[in-house]
Coordinates of C-alpha atoms (C1' of nucleotides) in Angstrom, one line a residue:
Chain L
M1 CA -13.7 -12.3 10.6
D2 CA -10.9 -11.0 8.2
R3 CA -8.5 -9.9 10.4
P4 CA -4.8 -11.1 10.7
L5 CA -4.0 -14.3 12.7
E6 CA -2.5 -14.1 16.1
T7 CA 0.9 -15.2 16.9
R8 CA -0.7 -17.2 19.9
E9 CA -2.6 -19.3 17.5
L10 CA 0.9 -19.6 15.3
V11 CA 2.6 -20.9 17.8
H12 CA 0.2 -23.1 19.0
F13 CA -0.4 -24.9 15.7
L14 CA 3.3 -25.0 15.3
A15 CA 3.9 -27.1 18.2
V16 CA 0.7 -29.6 17.0
A17 CA 2.5 -29.6 13.8
D18 CA 6.0 -30.4 15.2
E19 CA 4.8 -33.1 17.9
L20 CA 1.8 -34.4 15.8
H21 CA 0.1 -35.0 19.1
F22 CA -2.3 -32.8 20.8
S23 CA -1.4 -33.6 24.5
R24 CA 2.2 -33.4 24.0
A25 CA 2.1 -30.3 22.1
A26 CA 0.0 -28.7 25.0
A27 CA 2.5 -29.9 27.4
R28 CA 4.8 -28.5 25.9
L29 CA 2.9 -25.0 25.4
G30 CA 2.2 -25.4 29.3
I31 CA -1.5 -25.4 28.8
A32 CA -4.2 -28.2 28.8
Q33 CA -5.2 -30.2 25.7
P34 CA -8.7 -29.2 25.4
A35 CA -7.4 -25.3 25.0
L36 CA -5.1 -26.0 22.5
S37 CA -7.7 -28.4 20.4
K38 CA -10.0 -25.6 20.3
T39 CA -7.6 -23.2 19.0
I40 CA -6.7 -25.4 16.1
Q41 CA -10.1 -25.9 15.7
K42 CA -10.7 -22.0 15.7
L43 CA -7.8 -21.7 13.0
E44 CA -9.3 -24.1 11.2
R45 CA -12.8 -22.6 11.0
R46 CA -11.0 -18.8 10.5
L47 CA -9.2 -20.4 7.5
G48 CA -11.5 -22.6 6.1
A49 CA -9.2 -25.3 5.5
A50 CA -8.4 -28.6 7.7
L51 CA -5.2 -28.3 9.1
F52 CA -4.9 -31.8 10.4
E53 CA -6.3 -35.1 10.0
R54 CA -7.0 -37.2 12.8
N55 CA -8.0 -40.5 12.7
S56 CA -8.6 -40.8 16.2
R57 CA -4.9 -42.8 16.5
T58 CA -2.4 -40.5 14.4
V59 CA -2.5 -37.0 13.6
T60 CA -0.8 -35.9 10.1
L61 CA -0.9 -32.5 8.5
T62 CA -2.8 -31.8 5.4
P63 CA -1.3 -30.2 2.5
A64 CA -3.0 -27.3 3.5
G65 CA -1.6 -27.5 7.3
Q66 CA 2.1 -28.3 5.8
V67 CA 1.9 -24.9 3.8
L68 CA 1.1 -23.3 7.0
A69 CA 3.7 -24.6 8.9
R70 CA 6.7 -23.4 6.6
E71 CA 5.0 -20.1 6.4
A72 CA 4.1 -19.6 9.9
R73 CA 7.6 -20.3 11.0
H74 CA 8.4 -17.5 8.7
A75 CA 6.2 -15.1 10.4
L76 CA 6.9 -16.2 13.7
D77 CA 10.6 -15.6 12.9
A78 CA 9.9 -12.0 11.4
V79 CA 7.7 -11.1 15.1
D80 CA 10.6 -12.4 16.6
A81 CA 13.0 -10.2 14.6
A82 CA 10.8 -7.3 15.0
A83 CA 11.0 -7.5 18.9
R84 CA 14.5 -8.0 19.1
R85 CA 15.7 -5.5 16.3
T86 CA 13.6 -3.0 18.3
R87 CA 15.2 -3.7 21.6
R88 CA 18.6 -3.5 19.8
A89 CA 17.7 -0.3 18.5
D90 CA 17.3 1.6 21.7
A91 CA 20.0 -0.1 23.5
S92 CA 22.6 2.0 25.8
D93 CA 25.2 1.1 23.6
P94 CA 24.4 0.5 20.3
H95 CA 26.5 -2.6 18.5
L96 CA 26.3 -4.4 15.7
I97 CA 26.2 -8.5 15.9
L98 CA 28.1 -10.6 13.3
A99 CA 27.3 -14.2 13.4
M100 CA 30.3 -16.8 12.2
K101 CA 31.6 -20.2 12.7
A102 CA 35.0 -20.1 14.5
G103 CA 37.8 -20.1 12.1
G104 CA 35.1 -19.7 9.1
D105 CA 36.6 -15.8 8.4
A106 CA 39.7 -16.7 6.1
G107 CA 41.8 -14.1 8.0
L108 CA 39.8 -11.3 6.6
L109 CA 37.7 -10.3 10.0
P110 CA 40.4 -8.2 11.4
A111 CA 41.2 -6.2 7.9
I112 CA 37.1 -6.1 7.6
L113 CA 36.4 -4.8 11.0
A114 CA 39.5 -2.2 11.0
A115 CA 37.9 -0.7 7.8
C116 CA 34.4 -0.6 9.4
D117 CA 35.6 1.3 11.7
R118 CA 36.7 3.8 9.6
E119 CA 33.8 3.7 7.8
P120 CA 31.2 6.9 8.8
S121 CA 28.3 5.7 10.9
S122 CA 29.7 2.6 11.5
L123 CA 29.1 0.9 15.0
P124 CA 31.2 -1.2 17.1
V125 CA 31.1 -5.0 16.1
R126 CA 30.4 -7.4 18.7
V127 CA 31.2 -11.4 17.5
I128 CA 29.4 -14.4 18.4
F129 CA 30.0 -18.2 17.4
H130 CA 27.2 -20.4 16.1
T131 CA 26.4 -23.2 13.8
D132 CA 22.9 -21.9 12.6
R133 CA 23.8 -18.3 11.7
V134 CA 21.3 -18.1 8.8
R135 CA 18.4 -18.3 11.5
L136 CA 20.2 -16.2 14.0
L137 CA 19.7 -13.3 11.3
R138 CA 16.3 -14.4 10.4
D139 CA 15.1 -13.8 14.0
G140 CA 16.9 -10.7 14.4
R141 CA 19.7 -12.4 17.0
A142 CA 22.3 -11.4 14.3
D143 CA 22.6 -8.1 12.4
A144 CA 25.3 -9.9 9.9
A145 CA 26.7 -13.0 9.3
L146 CA 29.5 -15.2 7.3
L147 CA 28.1 -17.4 5.5
Y148 CA 29.3 -19.8 2.7
S149 CA 27.6 -20.1 -0.8
P150 CA 26.3 -22.7 -2.0
A151 CA 26.3 -24.1 1.0
E152 CA 23.7 -22.2 2.4
D153 CA 20.3 -21.1 1.7
L154 CA 20.7 -17.3 0.6
S155 CA 16.8 -16.7 0.7
G156 CA 15.9 -13.1 1.8
L157 CA 19.2 -12.1 2.8
D158 CA 21.4 -9.5 0.6
T159 CA 25.0 -10.2 0.3
E160 CA 28.6 -9.0 -0.3
P161 CA 30.8 -11.9 -1.4
L162 CA 33.9 -12.0 -0.5
L163 CA 36.2 -14.8 -1.5
T164 CA 35.8 -17.8 -3.7
E165 CA 37.9 -20.7 -2.8
P166 CA 38.3 -24.3 -4.4
L167 CA 37.0 -27.1 -1.9
M168 CA 39.8 -29.1 -0.3
A169 CA 39.7 -32.7 0.6
V170 CA 41.4 -33.5 4.0
L171 CA 42.9 -36.5 4.8
P172 CA 45.1 -38.2 7.2
A173 CA 49.3 -37.6 5.8
S174 CA 49.1 -41.5 5.6
H175 CA 46.2 -41.6 3.6
P176 CA 46.5 -42.9 -0.3
L177 CA 45.4 -40.0 -1.9
A178 CA 47.2 -37.8 0.3
A179 CA 50.2 -37.2 -2.2
R180 CA 48.0 -36.8 -5.1
A181 CA 48.4 -33.0 -6.6
S182 CA 44.4 -33.2 -7.5
L183 CA 41.4 -35.1 -6.7
R184 CA 38.0 -35.5 -8.6
T185 CA 34.7 -36.6 -6.7
A186 CA 34.6 -39.4 -7.9
D187 CA 38.3 -40.4 -6.5
L188 CA 36.3 -40.4 -2.6
R189 CA 33.6 -42.4 -3.6
D190 CA 34.4 -44.9 -1.5
E191 CA 35.4 -43.0 1.5
N192 CA 33.5 -41.7 4.3
V193 CA 33.2 -37.8 3.7
H194 CA 32.0 -35.4 5.9
G195 CA 31.3 -32.0 5.2
R196 CA 29.2 -32.3 2.2
R197 CA 25.6 -31.3 1.8
G198 CA 23.3 -33.7 3.5
P199 CA 23.5 -36.3 6.6
S200 CA 26.7 -37.7 6.6
T201 CA 26.8 -41.5 7.6
G202 CA 29.6 -41.2 9.9
P203 CA 30.1 -39.8 13.6
E204 CA 28.6 -36.2 13.6
A205 CA 31.0 -33.5 14.3
G206 CA 30.1 -30.1 15.9
S207 CA 33.0 -28.0 15.0
L208 CA 35.7 -28.0 12.2
T209 CA 38.3 -29.0 15.2
E210 CA 36.4 -31.9 16.1
L211 CA 35.9 -33.0 12.4
L212 CA 39.8 -32.7 11.6
Q213 CA 39.9 -34.7 14.8
L214 CA 37.8 -37.6 13.4
V215 CA 40.3 -37.5 10.3
A216 CA 43.1 -37.5 11.9
L217 CA 41.6 -40.5 13.5
G218 CA 40.9 -42.2 10.2
Q219 CA 37.6 -42.5 10.6
T220 CA 36.0 -39.5 8.0
V221 CA 37.1 -37.4 5.3
A222 CA 36.5 -33.8 5.1
V223 CA 35.9 -31.8 2.1
V224 CA 35.6 -28.4 3.3
P225 CA 36.8 -24.7 1.9
R226 CA 40.4 -24.3 1.6
F227 CA 40.1 -21.2 3.5
V228 CA 39.5 -23.7 6.7
T229 CA 42.5 -26.0 6.1
T230 CA 45.2 -23.1 7.1
P231 CA 47.3 -23.8 9.0
L232 CA 46.8 -27.5 9.2
R233 CA 47.8 -30.2 11.3
H234 CA 50.5 -31.8 10.8
D235 CA 49.5 -34.9 10.5
L236 CA 47.1 -34.1 7.9
A237 CA 47.2 -33.4 4.1
S238 CA 44.5 -31.4 2.0
V239 CA 44.3 -32.3 -1.9
P240 CA 42.1 -29.7 -4.2
V241 CA 39.3 -31.3 -5.2
T242 CA 39.1 -30.1 -9.0
D243 CA 35.3 -31.0 -10.3
A244 CA 33.6 -29.8 -7.0
Q245 CA 31.9 -26.1 -7.2
P246 CA 34.2 -23.8 -5.5
V247 CA 33.0 -22.1 -2.2
T248 CA 32.0 -18.8 -1.9
L249 CA 32.4 -16.6 1.2
L250 CA 30.1 -14.0 1.9
L251 CA 28.5 -11.0 3.8
A252 CA 25.1 -11.4 4.2
W253 CA 22.3 -9.6 6.2
P254 CA 18.7 -9.4 6.0
A255 CA 16.9 -8.2 2.7
H256 CA 15.1 -5.6 4.0
S257 CA 17.8 -3.9 6.4
T258 CA 18.1 -0.1 6.3
S259 CA 20.4 0.0 8.9
P260 CA 23.1 2.8 8.3
A261 CA 25.5 0.2 10.3
V262 CA 25.0 -2.3 8.6
A263 CA 25.4 -0.8 5.4
A264 CA 28.8 0.5 6.8
L265 CA 30.2 -2.7 7.4
A266 CA 28.8 -4.0 4.1
R267 CA 31.0 -1.6 2.3
A268 CA 34.2 -2.2 4.8
A269 CA 33.7 -5.8 3.9
G270 CA 33.7 -5.0 0.2
A271 CA 36.5 -3.0 0.5
A272 CA 39.0 -5.4 2.8
S273 CA 38.2 -8.4 0.7
P274 CA 39.8 -9.6 -2.8
G275 CA 36.8 -10.1 -4.5
G276 CA 35.6 -6.5 -3.3
E277 CA 34.4 -4.7 -6.1
A278 CA 30.7 -6.3 -7.0
A279 CA 28.0 -5.6 -4.8
G280 CA 25.8 -9.1 -4.4
A281 CA 22.0 -8.1 -4.4
T282 CA 18.6 -9.0 -3.7
Chain A
M1 CA 7.4 -11.9 29.8
D2 CA 8.9 -13.5 26.8
R3 CA 6.2 -14.6 24.7
P4 CA 6.4 -13.2 21.1
L5 CA 4.6 -9.8 20.3
E6 CA 0.8 -10.4 19.3
T7 CA -0.3 -9.6 15.9
R8 CA -2.8 -7.4 17.6
E9 CA -0.5 -5.2 19.1
L10 CA 1.8 -4.7 16.1
V11 CA -1.6 -3.7 14.4
H12 CA -2.5 -1.3 17.4
F13 CA 1.0 0.3 16.9
L14 CA 1.4 0.5 13.4
A15 CA -2.0 2.7 13.1
V16 CA -0.4 5.4 15.7
A17 CA 2.8 5.0 13.9
D18 CA 0.8 6.0 10.6
E19 CA -1.2 8.8 11.7
L20 CA 1.1 10.0 14.6
H21 CA -2.1 10.8 16.8
F22 CA -3.9 8.6 19.2
S23 CA -7.3 9.3 18.7
R24 CA -7.1 9.1 14.6
A25 CA -5.2 6.2 14.7
A26 CA -8.3 4.5 17.6
A27 CA -10.7 5.8 15.0
R28 CA -9.0 3.7 12.2
L29 CA -8.8 0.7 14.4
G30 CA -12.5 1.1 15.2
I31 CA -11.6 1.3 19.2
A32 CA -11.4 4.0 21.6
Q33 CA -8.7 5.9 22.4
P34 CA -7.6 4.5 26.0
A35 CA -7.3 1.1 24.9
L36 CA -4.9 2.2 22.2
S37 CA -3.1 3.8 24.6
K38 CA -3.1 1.0 26.8
T39 CA -1.9 -1.3 24.2
I40 CA 0.9 1.1 23.3
Q41 CA 2.2 1.2 26.6
K42 CA 1.9 -2.1 27.4
L43 CA 4.4 -2.7 24.1
E44 CA 6.7 -0.2 25.2
R45 CA 6.9 -1.7 28.6
R46 CA 7.4 -5.3 27.4
L47 CA 10.1 -4.0 24.8
G48 CA 11.9 -2.0 27.3
A49 CA 11.9 1.1 24.9
A50 CA 10.1 4.0 24.2
L51 CA 8.4 4.0 20.7
F52 CA 6.7 7.4 20.5
E53 CA 7.7 10.4 21.8
R54 CA 4.6 12.4 22.9
N55 CA 4.8 16.1 23.8
S56 CA 1.1 16.7 24.8
R57 CA 1.1 18.1 21.6
T58 CA 2.3 16.1 18.8
V59 CA 3.3 12.1 18.8
T60 CA 6.5 11.2 17.1
L61 CA 8.9 8.1 16.3
T62 CA 11.5 7.2 18.4
P63 CA 14.3 5.8 16.6
A64 CA 13.3 2.3 18.2
G65 CA 10.1 3.1 17.0
Q66 CA 11.0 3.5 13.5
V67 CA 13.1 0.4 13.8
L68 CA 10.0 -1.4 14.8
A69 CA 7.6 0.5 12.2
R70 CA 9.8 -1.0 9.6
E71 CA 9.6 -4.4 11.1
A72 CA 6.3 -4.9 12.3
R73 CA 5.0 -4.3 8.7
H74 CA 7.4 -6.9 7.5
A75 CA 6.1 -9.3 10.2
L76 CA 2.4 -8.8 9.2
D77 CA 3.2 -9.3 5.4
A78 CA 4.4 -12.4 6.6
V79 CA 1.3 -13.4 8.9
D80 CA -1.0 -12.2 6.1
A81 CA 0.9 -14.3 3.8
A82 CA 0.6 -17.2 5.6
A83 CA -2.8 -17.1 6.0
R84 CA -3.5 -16.4 2.3
R85 CA -1.0 -19.3 1.2
T86 CA -2.9 -21.8 3.6
R87 CA -6.1 -20.7 1.9
R88 CA -5.0 -21.2 -1.5
A89 CA -3.4 -24.3 -1.0
D90 CA -6.6 -25.9 0.4
A91 CA -8.4 -24.0 -2.6
S92 CA -10.6 -26.6 -4.8
D93 CA -9.3 -25.2 -7.6
P94 CA -5.6 -25.2 -7.0
H95 CA -3.9 -22.3 -9.6
L96 CA -0.9 -20.1 -9.2
I97 CA -1.5 -16.3 -9.2
L98 CA 0.8 -14.1 -11.8
A99 CA 0.8 -10.6 -11.3
M100 CA 1.9 -8.1 -14.0
K101 CA 1.4 -5.1 -15.3
A102 CA -0.8 -4.9 -18.6
G103 CA 1.4 -4.9 -21.6
G104 CA 4.7 -5.4 -19.5
D105 CA 5.3 -9.3 -20.7
A106 CA 7.2 -7.9 -23.6
G107 CA 4.8 -10.4 -25.5
L108 CA 6.5 -13.5 -23.6
L109 CA 3.6 -14.4 -21.4
P110 CA 1.9 -16.7 -24.3
A111 CA 5.0 -18.8 -24.8
I112 CA 5.6 -19.0 -20.9
L113 CA 2.6 -20.0 -20.3
A114 CA 2.5 -22.5 -22.9
A115 CA 5.6 -24.1 -21.7
C116 CA 4.5 -24.2 -18.1
D117 CA 1.6 -25.9 -19.7
R118 CA 4.0 -28.5 -20.7
E119 CA 5.7 -28.6 -17.2
P120 CA 5.2 -31.8 -14.8
S121 CA 3.7 -30.7 -11.9
S122 CA 2.4 -27.4 -13.3
L123 CA -0.8 -25.6 -12.3
P124 CA -3.1 -23.5 -14.3
V125 CA -1.7 -19.8 -14.0
R126 CA -4.2 -16.6 -13.3
V127 CA -3.1 -13.4 -14.2
I128 CA -3.8 -10.2 -12.4
F129 CA -3.0 -6.5 -13.3
H130 CA -1.7 -4.6 -10.6
T131 CA 1.0 -2.1 -10.0
D132 CA 2.2 -2.7 -6.6
R133 CA 3.3 -6.3 -7.9
V134 CA 6.2 -6.7 -5.0
R135 CA 3.7 -6.0 -2.4
L136 CA 1.6 -8.6 -3.7
L137 CA 4.2 -11.4 -3.7
R138 CA 5.2 -10.4 0.2
D139 CA 1.8 -10.9 0.9
G140 CA 0.6 -13.9 -0.3
R141 CA -2.0 -12.4 -3.0
A142 CA 0.5 -13.1 -5.8
D143 CA 2.5 -16.4 -6.3
A144 CA 4.6 -15.0 -9.2
A145 CA 5.6 -11.7 -10.7
L146 CA 6.8 -9.7 -13.8
L147 CA 8.5 -7.3 -12.2
Y148 CA 11.6 -4.6 -13.8
S149 CA 15.1 -4.5 -12.6
P150 CA 16.8 -2.2 -11.3
A151 CA 13.2 -0.2 -11.0
E152 CA 12.0 -2.6 -8.1
D153 CA 12.9 -3.6 -5.0
L154 CA 14.1 -7.6 -5.1
S155 CA 15.2 -8.3 -1.5
G156 CA 13.6 -11.4 -0.3
L157 CA 12.5 -12.4 -3.6
D158 CA 14.0 -15.3 -6.1
T159 CA 14.1 -14.1 -9.7
E160 CA 14.8 -15.7 -13.4
P161 CA 15.6 -13.1 -15.7
L162 CA 14.0 -13.3 -19.0
L163 CA 15.2 -10.1 -21.0
T164 CA 17.1 -7.1 -21.1
E165 CA 15.8 -4.2 -23.1
P166 CA 17.1 -0.5 -23.3
L167 CA 15.4 2.5 -22.0
M168 CA 13.6 4.5 -24.5
A169 CA 12.6 8.1 -24.4
V170 CA 9.0 8.2 -25.9
L171 CA 8.1 11.8 -27.3
P172 CA 5.5 13.3 -29.4
A173 CA 6.4 12.5 -33.3
S174 CA 6.7 16.0 -33.5
H175 CA 9.1 16.8 -30.8
P176 CA 12.6 18.3 -31.7
L177 CA 14.3 15.3 -30.1
A178 CA 12.0 12.7 -32.0
A179 CA 14.2 12.5 -35.3
R180 CA 17.2 11.7 -33.2
A181 CA 18.8 8.1 -33.6
S182 CA 19.8 8.1 -29.9
L183 CA 19.4 10.4 -27.0
R184 CA 21.4 10.7 -23.5
T185 CA 20.4 11.6 -20.2
A186 CA 21.3 14.9 -20.2
D187 CA 19.3 15.8 -23.5
L188 CA 16.2 15.4 -21.6
R189 CA 17.1 17.7 -18.6
D190 CA 14.7 20.3 -19.6
E191 CA 11.9 18.0 -20.3
N192 CA 9.3 17.0 -17.6
V193 CA 10.2 13.1 -18.0
H194 CA 8.0 10.7 -16.4
G195 CA 8.8 7.1 -15.8
R196 CA 12.2 7.3 -14.3
R197 CA 12.6 6.4 -10.5
G198 CA 11.7 9.1 -8.2
P199 CA 8.2 11.3 -7.8
S200 CA 7.7 13.2 -10.9
T201 CA 6.5 16.5 -10.8
G202 CA 4.3 16.3 -13.6
P203 CA 0.5 14.9 -13.8
E204 CA 0.3 11.3 -12.3
A205 CA -0.2 8.3 -15.2
G206 CA -1.8 5.8 -13.5
S207 CA -1.1 3.1 -16.7
L208 CA 0.6 3.1 -19.6
T209 CA -1.9 3.9 -22.0
E210 CA -2.4 7.0 -19.5
L211 CA 1.3 7.8 -20.1
L212 CA 1.0 7.7 -23.7
Q213 CA -1.8 9.9 -23.4
L214 CA -0.3 12.2 -21.8
V215 CA 3.1 12.3 -23.9
A216 CA 0.7 12.5 -27.0
L217 CA -0.9 15.6 -25.6
G218 CA 2.7 17.2 -25.1
Q219 CA 2.8 17.3 -21.1
T220 CA 5.1 14.8 -20.5
V221 CA 7.9 12.9 -21.6
A222 CA 8.4 9.2 -21.1
V223 CA 11.4 6.9 -20.2
V224 CA 10.3 3.3 -20.6
P225 CA 11.6 -0.4 -21.5
R226 CA 11.6 -0.7 -25.1
F227 CA 9.4 -3.6 -25.2
V228 CA 6.6 -1.8 -23.6
T229 CA 6.8 0.5 -26.5
T230 CA 5.8 -1.7 -29.4
P231 CA 3.7 -1.1 -31.3
L232 CA 3.9 2.6 -30.5
R233 CA 1.1 5.2 -31.4
H234 CA 1.4 6.3 -34.5
D235 CA 1.5 10.1 -33.0
L236 CA 4.4 9.0 -31.2
A237 CA 8.2 8.5 -31.6
S238 CA 10.6 6.6 -29.4
V239 CA 14.3 6.7 -29.2
P240 CA 17.1 4.8 -27.3
V241 CA 18.5 6.4 -24.0
T242 CA 22.1 5.3 -24.4
D243 CA 23.4 5.9 -21.1
A244 CA 20.8 4.9 -19.0
Q245 CA 21.2 1.7 -17.4
P246 CA 19.0 -1.2 -19.6
V247 CA 16.2 -2.6 -17.8
T248 CA 15.5 -6.6 -17.2
L249 CA 12.2 -8.0 -17.3
L250 CA 12.2 -10.9 -14.9
L251 CA 10.2 -13.8 -13.1
A252 CA 9.9 -13.2 -9.3
W253 CA 8.4 -15.1 -6.3
P254 CA 9.1 -15.3 -2.7
A255 CA 12.0 -16.7 -1.7
H256 CA 11.6 -19.1 0.3
S257 CA 8.6 -20.9 -1.7
T258 CA 8.9 -24.6 -2.1
S259 CA 5.6 -24.6 -4.3
P260 CA 6.6 -27.2 -6.8
A261 CA 4.2 -25.3 -9.5
V262 CA 6.0 -22.2 -8.7
A263 CA 9.3 -24.2 -9.6
A264 CA 7.9 -25.2 -12.8
L265 CA 6.5 -21.7 -13.7
A266 CA 9.9 -20.5 -13.4
R267 CA 11.8 -23.2 -15.3
A268 CA 9.0 -22.1 -18.1
A269 CA 9.8 -18.9 -18.2
G270 CA 13.9 -19.8 -18.3
A271 CA 13.1 -22.2 -20.7
A272 CA 10.7 -19.9 -23.0
S273 CA 12.9 -16.6 -22.9
P274 CA 15.9 -15.4 -24.6
G275 CA 17.7 -14.5 -21.5
G276 CA 17.0 -18.0 -20.6
E277 CA 19.7 -20.0 -18.9
A278 CA 21.0 -18.0 -15.9
A279 CA 19.1 -18.5 -12.6
G280 CA 18.9 -15.9 -10.3
A281 CA 19.6 -16.4 -6.8
T282 CA 19.2 -15.3 -3.1
Chain V
dG1 C1' -16.1 -60.2 22.5
dT2 C1' -14.9 -57.8 26.8
dC3 C1' -11.7 -54.2 29.0
dG4 C1' -8.5 -51.2 29.8
dA5 C1' -5.7 -47.9 27.4
dT6 C1' -5.1 -43.7 24.5
dC7 C1' -6.4 -39.7 22.5
dC8 C1' -9.0 -35.5 20.8
dA9 C1' -13.5 -33.3 21.2
dT10 C1' -17.1 -31.8 24.2
dG11 C1' -19.5 -29.1 28.1
dC12 C1' -18.8 -26.0 31.4
dC13 C1' -17.3 -22.5 34.3
dG14 C1' -13.7 -19.3 35.9
dT15 C1' -10.3 -15.3 35.3
dC16 C1' -7.9 -11.6 33.5
dA17 C1' -6.6 -9.1 29.0
dG18 C1' -8.9 -5.9 26.3
dG19 C1' -12.6 -3.1 25.7
dT20 C1' -16.1 0.7 27.2
dT21 C1' -17.2 5.6 29.3
dA22 C1' -16.0 9.3 32.3
dT23 C1' -12.4 12.5 33.4
dC24 C1' -8.3 14.6 34.5
dG25 C1' -3.9 17.1 33.4
dA26 C1' -1.2 19.4 30.2
dT27 C1' -0.3 22.3 26.4
dC28 C1' -1.6 25.5 22.5
dG29 C1' -4.1 29.4 19.9
dC30 C1' -6.2 33.4 20.5
Chain J
dG1 C1' -7.1 33.6 31.0
dC2 C1' -10.0 30.6 28.4
dG3 C1' -11.7 27.1 25.6
dA4 C1' -10.1 23.5 22.9
dT5 C1' -7.5 19.6 21.7
dC6 C1' -5.2 15.3 23.4
dG7 C1' -3.1 12.0 25.7
dA8 C1' -3.2 9.5 30.4
dT9 C1' -5.9 7.6 34.3
dA10 C1' -9.6 5.4 36.5
dA11 C1' -13.5 2.1 37.3
dC12 C1' -16.1 -1.0 35.3
dC13 C1' -17.7 -4.7 31.9
dT14 C1' -17.7 -8.3 28.6
dG15 C1' -15.7 -12.5 26.2
dA16 C1' -12.2 -15.2 24.8
dC17 C1' -8.9 -18.4 26.8
dG18 C1' -7.7 -21.7 29.8
dG19 C1' -8.9 -25.3 33.1
dC20 C1' -11.6 -29.8 35.0
dA21 C1' -14.1 -33.3 33.9
dT22 C1' -16.3 -36.2 30.8
dG23 C1' -17.7 -38.6 26.4
dG24 C1' -16.6 -41.3 22.3
dA25 C1' -13.8 -43.3 19.2
dT26 C1' -10.3 -46.9 18.3
dC27 C1' -6.7 -49.8 19.2
dG28 C1' -4.2 -54.1 21.5
dA29 C1' -4.1 -58.0 25.0
dC30 C1' -6.5 -61.8 26.1

DNA sequence: GTCGATCCATGCCGTCAGGTTATCGATCGC
DNA sequence: GCGATCGATAACCTGACGGCATGGATCGAC
């Protein structure tokens, strides 16, 4: 009994781990509940560890179960990525997929794509817009992405820094703080700040445009990297936040990638950007 | 037909990819050859891509197959790691496993372990000796490892640098170059150098002791980080190689690790080492 | 306390995926 | 051309996985 866990077992396990409810999880998987119970029992026997605490009324993850939940997601991402990258390697029109947030390229993208075009062994680049770009990289839906550090978790990715710029507070033009030459984090203590890490208390903003709309309405204050603030709506003002850690825009790709086309894109990005001499590693 | 690939399919595929021979691969898997043929055909149908070119006399990987070979190994490592880490999370004597090469700790290990002991939420550390420490990290057999940069591939790992030291050439004491105060790479051009990257032409050395034995016998010259050269056998001499990139000893762990015990070990390692303020990233 | 509802576990059964053996067809060395 | 080699195909078999019915435990309502 030392063969590897099967993908199906991990999928079933994660359904229960998400729902903490066997019947609902079974419904989500499109199977009956007893089949699911049996898969989990088999998994537990195979691993020699209890994964769930069943109190006949509630289901909770054991510590071992929590570990498996994280690891299983990672493993399934890798399996999905394997399938997707293989399919794409066989595609009749080979190309790279670059994931980014709309407007999040600091204006560098045209130069990067032009430079990439001139690289040997480059491929056409197709751009897709998505919020969760890191996930796209991890499960193989994208080959590269424009990310922000330190806002995003870069583990498992290789990176090429493109540009480092300070954070700016974006305020209604009429806001008392809008006239200031600079701000400190403490100055915004009483504001309903959007755009920092962690959940915000204010309304949700899906895109930058929506966020700025909310700022204009006086419902929130945004703190964002400078390169997304130009040009700015005329009813808004931006002020640098001097004691916040600056944000680096970077190109990222899966660390174990060996694609020459991705390497070409990285070279092009490094060459076409202001911060273009240092190579990010590991 | 959009469910994830199964682990078994990837294992079967990799067997063929390794052997490039269906019958041998089947034997290795302990199954009959027709079953393997069918699994591969099914995989190819599922992915919509040919993985092997069968010329009725030879089997070769297609480009898509090469991609899958790399990705499948990655995915299987992740699956294995999931199982191992889950089992270990449930172990009755919780502990961390630190992988290193014997003698490769630059004498820092006792201080690190002592400091770790004093950290909150630390765990006892069990040390194992192994050459391929990166692989142990990737498939979950170790929680942390002492590695050398730039000699090893750190992608997908988080790191804490401990110490940076120059490379030393280790020669027989009687060697003409042994009296020099320093060397350049070019000085060793005519020697049979061991210990650099890439395959060496000389005899194989499994451990440092074996390598130094070979040097003493005059069969090779070693180029190794300084911290593995103290103390040195009295019949050997070491000379710094000034134009070789220095080697950094670092503590590494899986990038997506969330174990508090690993974090404690990393903090301890940073605090107990000379280069202990900068945190490695990604 | 009893009853009903909820929810996971168990028992039993059917089906098909994945295995087996036998054999074919193509290719290569001699 | 002949035998050897090797992957694909055909026909069949078995057990793992999933379905249904039901059991047993717990909790809330009254």
